[in-house]
Amino acid sequence: MCATNSFLKSLGVEIYASGHRRWPDDAKARAVAETLEPGATVNAVAGRYGVRPNQLSAWRRLAKHGQLVLPAEEIGEPVFAPLVVCDPAERNEPTSATPEHMIRIIRGAMQIELSPDTPADRIAAIVHALEAATC
């Protein structure tokens, strides 16, 4: 139990004398992300984190509904996407999809348009890169 408590404290979990715990969202997200790994089970991950499986399932529901943000996947090598910079007046719409069917990521004055068949993990990687701190 001592090893479990020190592991949880390293994640930022507050453990009270009564046995209650206060879990920060990033620790919950880390546990949920582990359940999504190939071959992982909710029961096994719950055992590692010292929570009941139904509690971990509740956190998974929060993530599913967008109320808990999961950590981005670690990418072993850099991922690049083509970037076309042009004057908004010269903008050419892609021929493969109409503007209404494009996926748009807007951050400030920047707008990124992706084709509708762009994989979700690619979109997530782009958003994660946009949220990264700039030098």
mmCIF file with all atom_site columns, C-alpha atoms in Angstrom:
data_model
loop_
_atom_site.group_PDB
_atom_site.id
_atom_site.type_symbol
_atom_site.label_atom_id
_atom_site.label_alt_id
_atom_site.label_comp_id
_atom_site.label_asym_id
_atom_site.label_entity_id
_atom_site.label_seq_id
_atom_site.pdbx_PDB_ins_code
_atom_site.Cartn_x
_atom_site.Cartn_y
_atom_site.Cartn_z
_atom_site.occupancy
_atom_site.B_iso_or_equiv
_atom_site.pdbx_formal_charge
_atom_site.auth_seq_id
_atom_site.auth_comp_id
_atom_site.auth_asym_id
_atom_site.auth_atom_id
_atom_site.pdbx_PDB_model_num
ATOM 1   C CA . MET A 1 1   ? 0.000   0.000  0.000   1.00 0.00 ? 1   MET A CA 1
ATOM 2   C CA . CYS A 1 2   ? 2.918   2.338  0.731   1.00 0.00 ? 2   CYS A CA 1
ATOM 3   C CA . ALA A 1 3   ? 4.282   1.846  -2.794  1.00 0.00 ? 3   ALA A CA 1
ATOM 4   C CA . THR A 1 4   ? 0.833   2.581  -4.240  1.00 0.00 ? 4   THR A CA 1
ATOM 5   C CA . ASN A 1 5   ? 0.530   5.749  -2.149  1.00 0.00 ? 5   ASN A CA 1
ATOM 6   C CA . SER A 1 6   ? 3.955   7.005  -3.191  1.00 0.00 ? 6   SER A CA 1
ATOM 7   C CA . PHE A 1 7   ? 3.099   6.271  -6.843  1.00 0.00 ? 7   PHE A CA 1
ATOM 8   C CA . LEU A 1 8   ? -0.174  8.177  -6.511  1.00 0.00 ? 8   LEU A CA 1
ATOM 9   C CA . LYS A 1 9   ? 1.503   11.083 -4.732  1.00 0.00 ? 9   LYS A CA 1
ATOM 10  C CA . SER A 1 10  ? 3.996   11.280 -7.602  1.00 0.00 ? 10  SER A CA 1
ATOM 11  C CA . LEU A 1 11  ? 0.984   11.801 -9.894  1.00 0.00 ? 11  LEU A CA 1
ATOM 12  C CA . GLY A 1 12  ? -0.258  14.664 -7.719  1.00 0.00 ? 12  GLY A CA 1
ATOM 13  C CA . VAL A 1 13  ? -3.040  12.725 -5.993  1.00 0.00 ? 13  VAL A CA 1
ATOM 14  C CA . GLU A 1 14  ? -3.873  14.151 -2.572  1.00 0.00 ? 14  GLU A CA 1
ATOM 15  C CA . ILE A 1 15  ? -4.318  11.357 -0.017  1.00 0.00 ? 15  ILE A CA 1
ATOM 16  C CA . TYR A 1 16  ? -6.106  12.266 3.210   1.00 0.00 ? 16  TYR A CA 1
ATOM 17  C CA . ALA A 1 17  ? -5.825  10.519 6.597   1.00 0.00 ? 17  ALA A CA 1
ATOM 18  C CA . SER A 1 18  ? -9.405  9.280  6.188   1.00 0.00 ? 18  SER A CA 1
ATOM 19  C CA . GLY A 1 19  ? -8.306  7.394  3.061   1.00 0.00 ? 19  GLY A CA 1
ATOM 20  C CA . HIS A 1 20  ? -10.093 9.702  0.645   1.00 0.00 ? 20  HIS A CA 1
ATOM 21  C CA . ARG A 1 21  ? -8.198  10.805 -2.416  1.00 0.00 ? 21  ARG A CA 1
ATOM 22  C CA . ARG A 1 22  ? -8.461  13.893 -4.603  1.00 0.00 ? 22  ARG A CA 1
ATOM 23  C CA . TRP A 1 23  ? -7.410  13.081 -8.152  1.00 0.00 ? 23  TRP A CA 1
ATOM 24  C CA . PRO A 1 24  ? -6.154  15.837 -10.456 1.00 0.00 ? 24  PRO A CA 1
ATOM 25  C CA . ASP A 1 25  ? -7.572  15.682 -13.972 1.00 0.00 ? 25  ASP A CA 1
ATOM 26  C CA . ASP A 1 26  ? -4.204  14.858 -15.519 1.00 0.00 ? 26  ASP A CA 1
ATOM 27  C CA . ALA A 1 27  ? -3.840  11.773 -13.281 1.00 0.00 ? 27  ALA A CA 1
ATOM 28  C CA . LYS A 1 28  ? -7.352  10.637 -14.234 1.00 0.00 ? 28  LYS A CA 1
ATOM 29  C CA . ALA A 1 29  ? -6.542  11.222 -17.898 1.00 0.00 ? 29  ALA A CA 1
ATOM 30  C CA . ARG A 1 30  ? -3.331  9.215  -17.615 1.00 0.00 ? 30  ARG A CA 1
ATOM 31  C CA . ALA A 1 31  ? -5.222  6.256  -16.116 1.00 0.00 ? 31  ALA A CA 1
ATOM 32  C CA . VAL A 1 32  ? -7.913  6.462  -18.815 1.00 0.00 ? 32  VAL A CA 1
ATOM 33  C CA . ALA A 1 33  ? -5.255  6.641  -21.549 1.00 0.00 ? 33  ALA A CA 1
ATOM 34  C CA . GLU A 1 34  ? -3.694  3.444  -20.192 1.00 0.00 ? 34  GLU A CA 1
ATOM 35  C CA . THR A 1 35  ? -7.035  1.635  -20.589 1.00 0.00 ? 35  THR A CA 1
ATOM 36  C CA . LEU A 1 36  ? -6.997  2.514  -24.289 1.00 0.00 ? 36  LEU A CA 1
ATOM 37  C CA . GLU A 1 37  ? -3.666  0.783  -24.933 1.00 0.00 ? 37  GLU A CA 1
ATOM 38  C CA . PRO A 1 38  ? -3.893  -2.485 -26.902 1.00 0.00 ? 38  PRO A CA 1
ATOM 39  C CA . GLY A 1 39  ? -4.409  -5.428 -24.564 1.00 0.00 ? 39  GLY A CA 1
ATOM 40  C CA . ALA A 1 40  ? -5.137  -3.283 -21.497 1.00 0.00 ? 40  ALA A CA 1
ATOM 41  C CA . THR A 1 41  ? -8.217  -3.904 -19.369 1.00 0.00 ? 41  THR A CA 1
ATOM 42  C CA . VAL A 1 42  ? -10.075 -1.552 -17.081 1.00 0.00 ? 42  VAL A CA 1
ATOM 43  C CA . ASN A 1 43  ? -9.678  -4.029 -14.208 1.00 0.00 ? 43  ASN A CA 1
ATOM 44  C CA . ALA A 1 44  ? -5.898  -4.274 -14.597 1.00 0.00 ? 44  ALA A CA 1
ATOM 45  C CA . VAL A 1 45  ? -5.390  -0.512 -14.856 1.00 0.00 ? 45  VAL A CA 1
ATOM 46  C CA . ALA A 1 46  ? -7.748  0.118  -11.936 1.00 0.00 ? 46  ALA A CA 1
ATOM 47  C CA . GLY A 1 47  ? -5.686  -2.318 -9.852  1.00 0.00 ? 47  GLY A CA 1
ATOM 48  C CA . ARG A 1 48  ? -2.455  -0.456 -10.681 1.00 0.00 ? 48  ARG A CA 1
ATOM 49  C CA . TYR A 1 49  ? -3.987  2.869  -9.670  1.00 0.00 ? 49  TYR A CA 1
ATOM 50  C CA . GLY A 1 50  ? -5.739  1.512  -6.592  1.00 0.00 ? 50  GLY A CA 1
ATOM 51  C CA . VAL A 1 51  ? -9.246  2.489  -7.702  1.00 0.00 ? 51  VAL A CA 1
ATOM 52  C CA . ARG A 1 52  ? -12.342 0.466  -8.349  1.00 0.00 ? 52  ARG A CA 1
ATOM 53  C CA . PRO A 1 53  ? -13.044 -0.430 -11.972 1.00 0.00 ? 53  PRO A CA 1
ATOM 54  C CA . ASN A 1 54  ? -16.388 1.422  -11.900 1.00 0.00 ? 54  ASN A CA 1
ATOM 55  C CA . GLN A 1 55  ? -14.574 4.633  -10.885 1.00 0.00 ? 55  GLN A CA 1
ATOM 56  C CA . LEU A 1 56  ? -12.175 4.262  -13.800 1.00 0.00 ? 56  LEU A CA 1
ATOM 57  C CA . SER A 1 57  ? -15.134 3.591  -16.102 1.00 0.00 ? 57  SER A CA 1
ATOM 58  C CA . ALA A 1 58  ? -16.735 6.832  -14.881 1.00 0.00 ? 58  ALA A CA 1
ATOM 59  C CA . TRP A 1 59  ? -13.536 8.695  -15.834 1.00 0.00 ? 59  TRP A CA 1
ATOM 60  C CA . ARG A 1 60  ? -13.666 7.030  -19.251 1.00 0.00 ? 60  ARG A CA 1
ATOM 61  C CA . ARG A 1 61  ? -17.214 8.366  -19.695 1.00 0.00 ? 61  ARG A CA 1
ATOM 62  C CA . LEU A 1 62  ? -15.978 11.865 -18.807 1.00 0.00 ? 62  LEU A CA 1
ATOM 63  C CA . ALA A 1 63  ? -13.298 11.550 -21.493 1.00 0.00 ? 63  ALA A CA 1
ATOM 64  C CA . LYS A 1 64  ? -15.828 10.251 -24.005 1.00 0.00 ? 64  LYS A CA 1
ATOM 65  C CA . HIS A 1 65  ? -18.030 13.315 -23.398 1.00 0.00 ? 65  HIS A CA 1
ATOM 66  C CA . GLY A 1 66  ? -15.088 15.706 -23.685 1.00 0.00 ? 66  GLY A CA 1
ATOM 67  C CA . GLN A 1 67  ? -15.003 16.590 -19.987 1.00 0.00 ? 67  GLN A CA 1
ATOM 68  C CA . LEU A 1 68  ? -11.595 15.004 -19.436 1.00 0.00 ? 68  LEU A CA 1
ATOM 69  C CA . VAL A 1 69  ? -8.766  15.697 -21.887 1.00 0.00 ? 69  VAL A CA 1
ATOM 70  C CA . LEU A 1 70  ? -6.481  12.757 -22.512 1.00 0.00 ? 70  LEU A CA 1
ATOM 71  C CA . PRO A 1 71  ? -2.732  13.223 -22.946 1.00 0.00 ? 71  PRO A CA 1
ATOM 72  C CA . ALA A 1 72  ? -1.494  13.296 -26.521 1.00 0.00 ? 72  ALA A CA 1
ATOM 73  C CA . GLU A 1 73  ? 0.166   10.185 -27.848 1.00 0.00 ? 73  GLU A CA 1
ATOM 74  C CA . GLU A 1 74  ? 3.942   10.190 -27.886 1.00 0.00 ? 74  GLU A CA 1
ATOM 75  C CA . ILE A 1 75  ? 5.116   10.314 -31.487 1.00 0.00 ? 75  ILE A CA 1
ATOM 76  C CA . GLY A 1 76  ? 8.524   8.788  -32.105 1.00 0.00 ? 76  GLY A CA 1
ATOM 77  C CA . GLU A 1 77  ? 9.458   10.910 -35.072 1.00 0.00 ? 77  GLU A CA 1
ATOM 78  C CA . PRO A 1 78  ? 8.398   14.352 -36.272 1.00 0.00 ? 78  PRO A CA 1
ATOM 79  C CA . VAL A 1 79  ? 5.159   14.562 -38.183 1.00 0.00 ? 79  VAL A CA 1
ATOM 80  C CA . PHE A 1 80  ? 4.843   17.129 -40.946 1.00 0.00 ? 80  PHE A CA 1
ATOM 81  C CA . ALA A 1 81  ? 1.919   18.428 -42.939 1.00 0.00 ? 81  ALA A CA 1
ATOM 82  C CA . PRO A 1 82  ? 2.126   20.523 -46.084 1.00 0.00 ? 82  PRO A CA 1
ATOM 83  C CA . LEU A 1 83  ? 1.611   24.226 -45.425 1.00 0.00 ? 83  LEU A CA 1
ATOM 84  C CA . VAL A 1 84  ? 0.444   26.623 -48.111 1.00 0.00 ? 84  VAL A CA 1
ATOM 85  C CA . VAL A 1 85  ? 0.577   30.312 -47.310 1.00 0.00 ? 85  VAL A CA 1
ATOM 86  C CA . CYS A 1 86  ? -1.318  32.661 -49.575 1.00 0.00 ? 86  CYS A CA 1
ATOM 87  C CA . ASP A 1 87  ? -3.119  35.954 -49.559 1.00 0.00 ? 87  ASP A CA 1
ATOM 88  C CA . PRO A 1 88  ? -6.788  35.422 -48.570 1.00 0.00 ? 88  PRO A CA 1
ATOM 89  C CA . ALA A 1 89  ? -7.830  37.146 -51.814 1.00 0.00 ? 89  ALA A CA 1
ATOM 90  C CA . GLU A 1 90  ? -5.867  34.574 -53.875 1.00 0.00 ? 90  GLU A CA 1
ATOM 91  C CA . ARG A 1 91  ? -7.231  31.588 -52.022 1.00 0.00 ? 91  ARG A CA 1
ATOM 92  C CA . ASN A 1 92  ? -8.077  28.592 -54.172 1.00 0.00 ? 92  ASN A CA 1
ATOM 93  C CA . GLU A 1 93  ? -10.576 26.138 -52.769 1.00 0.00 ? 93  GLU A CA 1
ATOM 94  C CA . PRO A 1 94  ? -9.573  22.463 -52.955 1.00 0.00 ? 94  PRO A CA 1
ATOM 95  C CA . THR A 1 95  ? -11.321 20.566 -55.705 1.00 0.00 ? 95  THR A CA 1
ATOM 96  C CA . SER A 1 96  ? -11.821 17.337 -53.733 1.00 0.00 ? 96  SER A CA 1
ATOM 97  C CA . ALA A 1 97  ? -14.281 18.812 -51.229 1.00 0.00 ? 97  ALA A CA 1
ATOM 98  C CA . THR A 1 98  ? -16.526 21.818 -51.067 1.00 0.00 ? 98  THR A CA 1
ATOM 99  C CA . PRO A 1 99  ? -15.773 24.474 -48.415 1.00 0.00 ? 99  PRO A CA 1
ATOM 100 C CA . GLU A 1 100 ? -18.790 23.374 -46.395 1.00 0.00 ? 100 GLU A CA 1
ATOM 101 C CA . HIS A 1 101 ? -17.358 19.863 -46.063 1.00 0.00 ? 101 HIS A CA 1
ATOM 102 C CA . MET A 1 102 ? -13.818 20.811 -45.044 1.00 0.00 ? 102 MET A CA 1
ATOM 103 C CA . ILE A 1 103 ? -12.514 20.319 -41.506 1.00 0.00 ? 103 ILE A CA 1
ATOM 104 C CA . ARG A 1 104 ? -11.364 23.696 -40.226 1.00 0.00 ? 104 ARG A CA 1
ATOM 105 C CA . ILE A 1 105 ? -9.057  24.334 -37.298 1.00 0.00 ? 105 ILE A CA 1
ATOM 106 C CA . ILE A 1 106 ? -9.017  28.014 -36.398 1.00 0.00 ? 106 ILE A CA 1
ATOM 107 C CA . ARG A 1 107 ? -6.636  29.569 -33.910 1.00 0.00 ? 107 ARG A CA 1
ATOM 108 C CA . GLY A 1 108 ? -6.560  33.346 -33.875 1.00 0.00 ? 108 GLY A CA 1
ATOM 109 C CA . ALA A 1 109 ? -5.902  34.562 -37.417 1.00 0.00 ? 109 ALA A CA 1
ATOM 110 C CA . MET A 1 110 ? -4.639  31.138 -38.493 1.00 0.00 ? 110 MET A CA 1
ATOM 111 C CA . GLN A 1 111 ? -7.002  28.755 -40.267 1.00 0.00 ? 111 GLN A CA 1
ATOM 112 C CA . ILE A 1 112 ? -6.110  25.206 -41.250 1.00 0.00 ? 112 ILE A CA 1
ATOM 113 C CA . GLU A 1 113 ? -8.346  23.327 -43.674 1.00 0.00 ? 113 GLU A CA 1
ATOM 114 C CA . LEU A 1 114 ? -8.225  19.555 -43.905 1.00 0.00 ? 114 LEU A CA 1
ATOM 115 C CA . SER A 1 115 ? -10.052 17.189 -46.176 1.00 0.00 ? 115 SER A CA 1
ATOM 116 C CA . PRO A 1 116 ? -13.010 15.338 -44.628 1.00 0.00 ? 116 PRO A CA 1
ATOM 117 C CA . ASP A 1 117 ? -11.166 12.010 -44.846 1.00 0.00 ? 117 ASP A CA 1
ATOM 118 C CA . THR A 1 118 ? -8.309  13.180 -42.597 1.00 0.00 ? 118 THR A CA 1
ATOM 119 C CA . PRO A 1 119 ? -7.788  10.577 -39.830 1.00 0.00 ? 119 PRO A CA 1
ATOM 120 C CA . ALA A 1 120 ? -8.809  11.642 -36.320 1.00 0.00 ? 120 ALA A CA 1
ATOM 121 C CA . ASP A 1 121 ? -5.330  10.918 -34.923 1.00 0.00 ? 121 ASP A CA 1
ATOM 122 C CA . ARG A 1 122 ? -3.817  13.270 -37.505 1.00 0.00 ? 122 ARG A CA 1
ATOM 123 C CA . ILE A 1 123 ? -6.262  16.045 -36.531 1.00 0.00 ? 123 ILE A CA 1
ATOM 124 C CA . ALA A 1 124 ? -5.444  15.469 -32.853 1.00 0.00 ? 124 ALA A CA 1
ATOM 125 C CA . ALA A 1 125 ? -1.705  15.685 -33.591 1.00 0.00 ? 125 ALA A CA 1
ATOM 126 C CA . ILE A 1 126 ? -2.182  19.003 -35.414 1.00 0.00 ? 126 ILE A CA 1
ATOM 127 C CA . VAL A 1 127 ? -4.241  20.453 -32.567 1.00 0.00 ? 127 VAL A CA 1
ATOM 128 C CA . HIS A 1 128 ? -1.670  19.223 -30.045 1.00 0.00 ? 128 HIS A CA 1
ATOM 129 C CA . ALA A 1 129 ? 1.126   20.866 -32.042 1.00 0.00 ? 129 ALA A CA 1
ATOM 130 C CA . LEU A 1 130 ? -0.819  24.137 -32.163 1.00 0.00 ? 130 LEU A CA 1
ATOM 131 C CA . GLU A 1 131 ? -1.250  24.073 -28.379 1.00 0.00 ? 131 GLU A CA 1
ATOM 132 C CA . ALA A 1 132 ? 2.467   23.451 -27.764 1.00 0.00 ? 132 ALA A CA 1
ATOM 133 C CA . ALA A 1 133 ? 4.398   26.372 -26.392 1.00 0.00 ? 133 ALA A CA 1
ATOM 134 C CA . THR A 1 134 ? 6.263   28.344 -29.024 1.00 0.00 ? 134 THR A CA 1
ATOM 135 C CA . CYS A 1 135 ? 9.946   29.201 -28.645 1.00 0.00 ? 135 CYS A CA 1
#
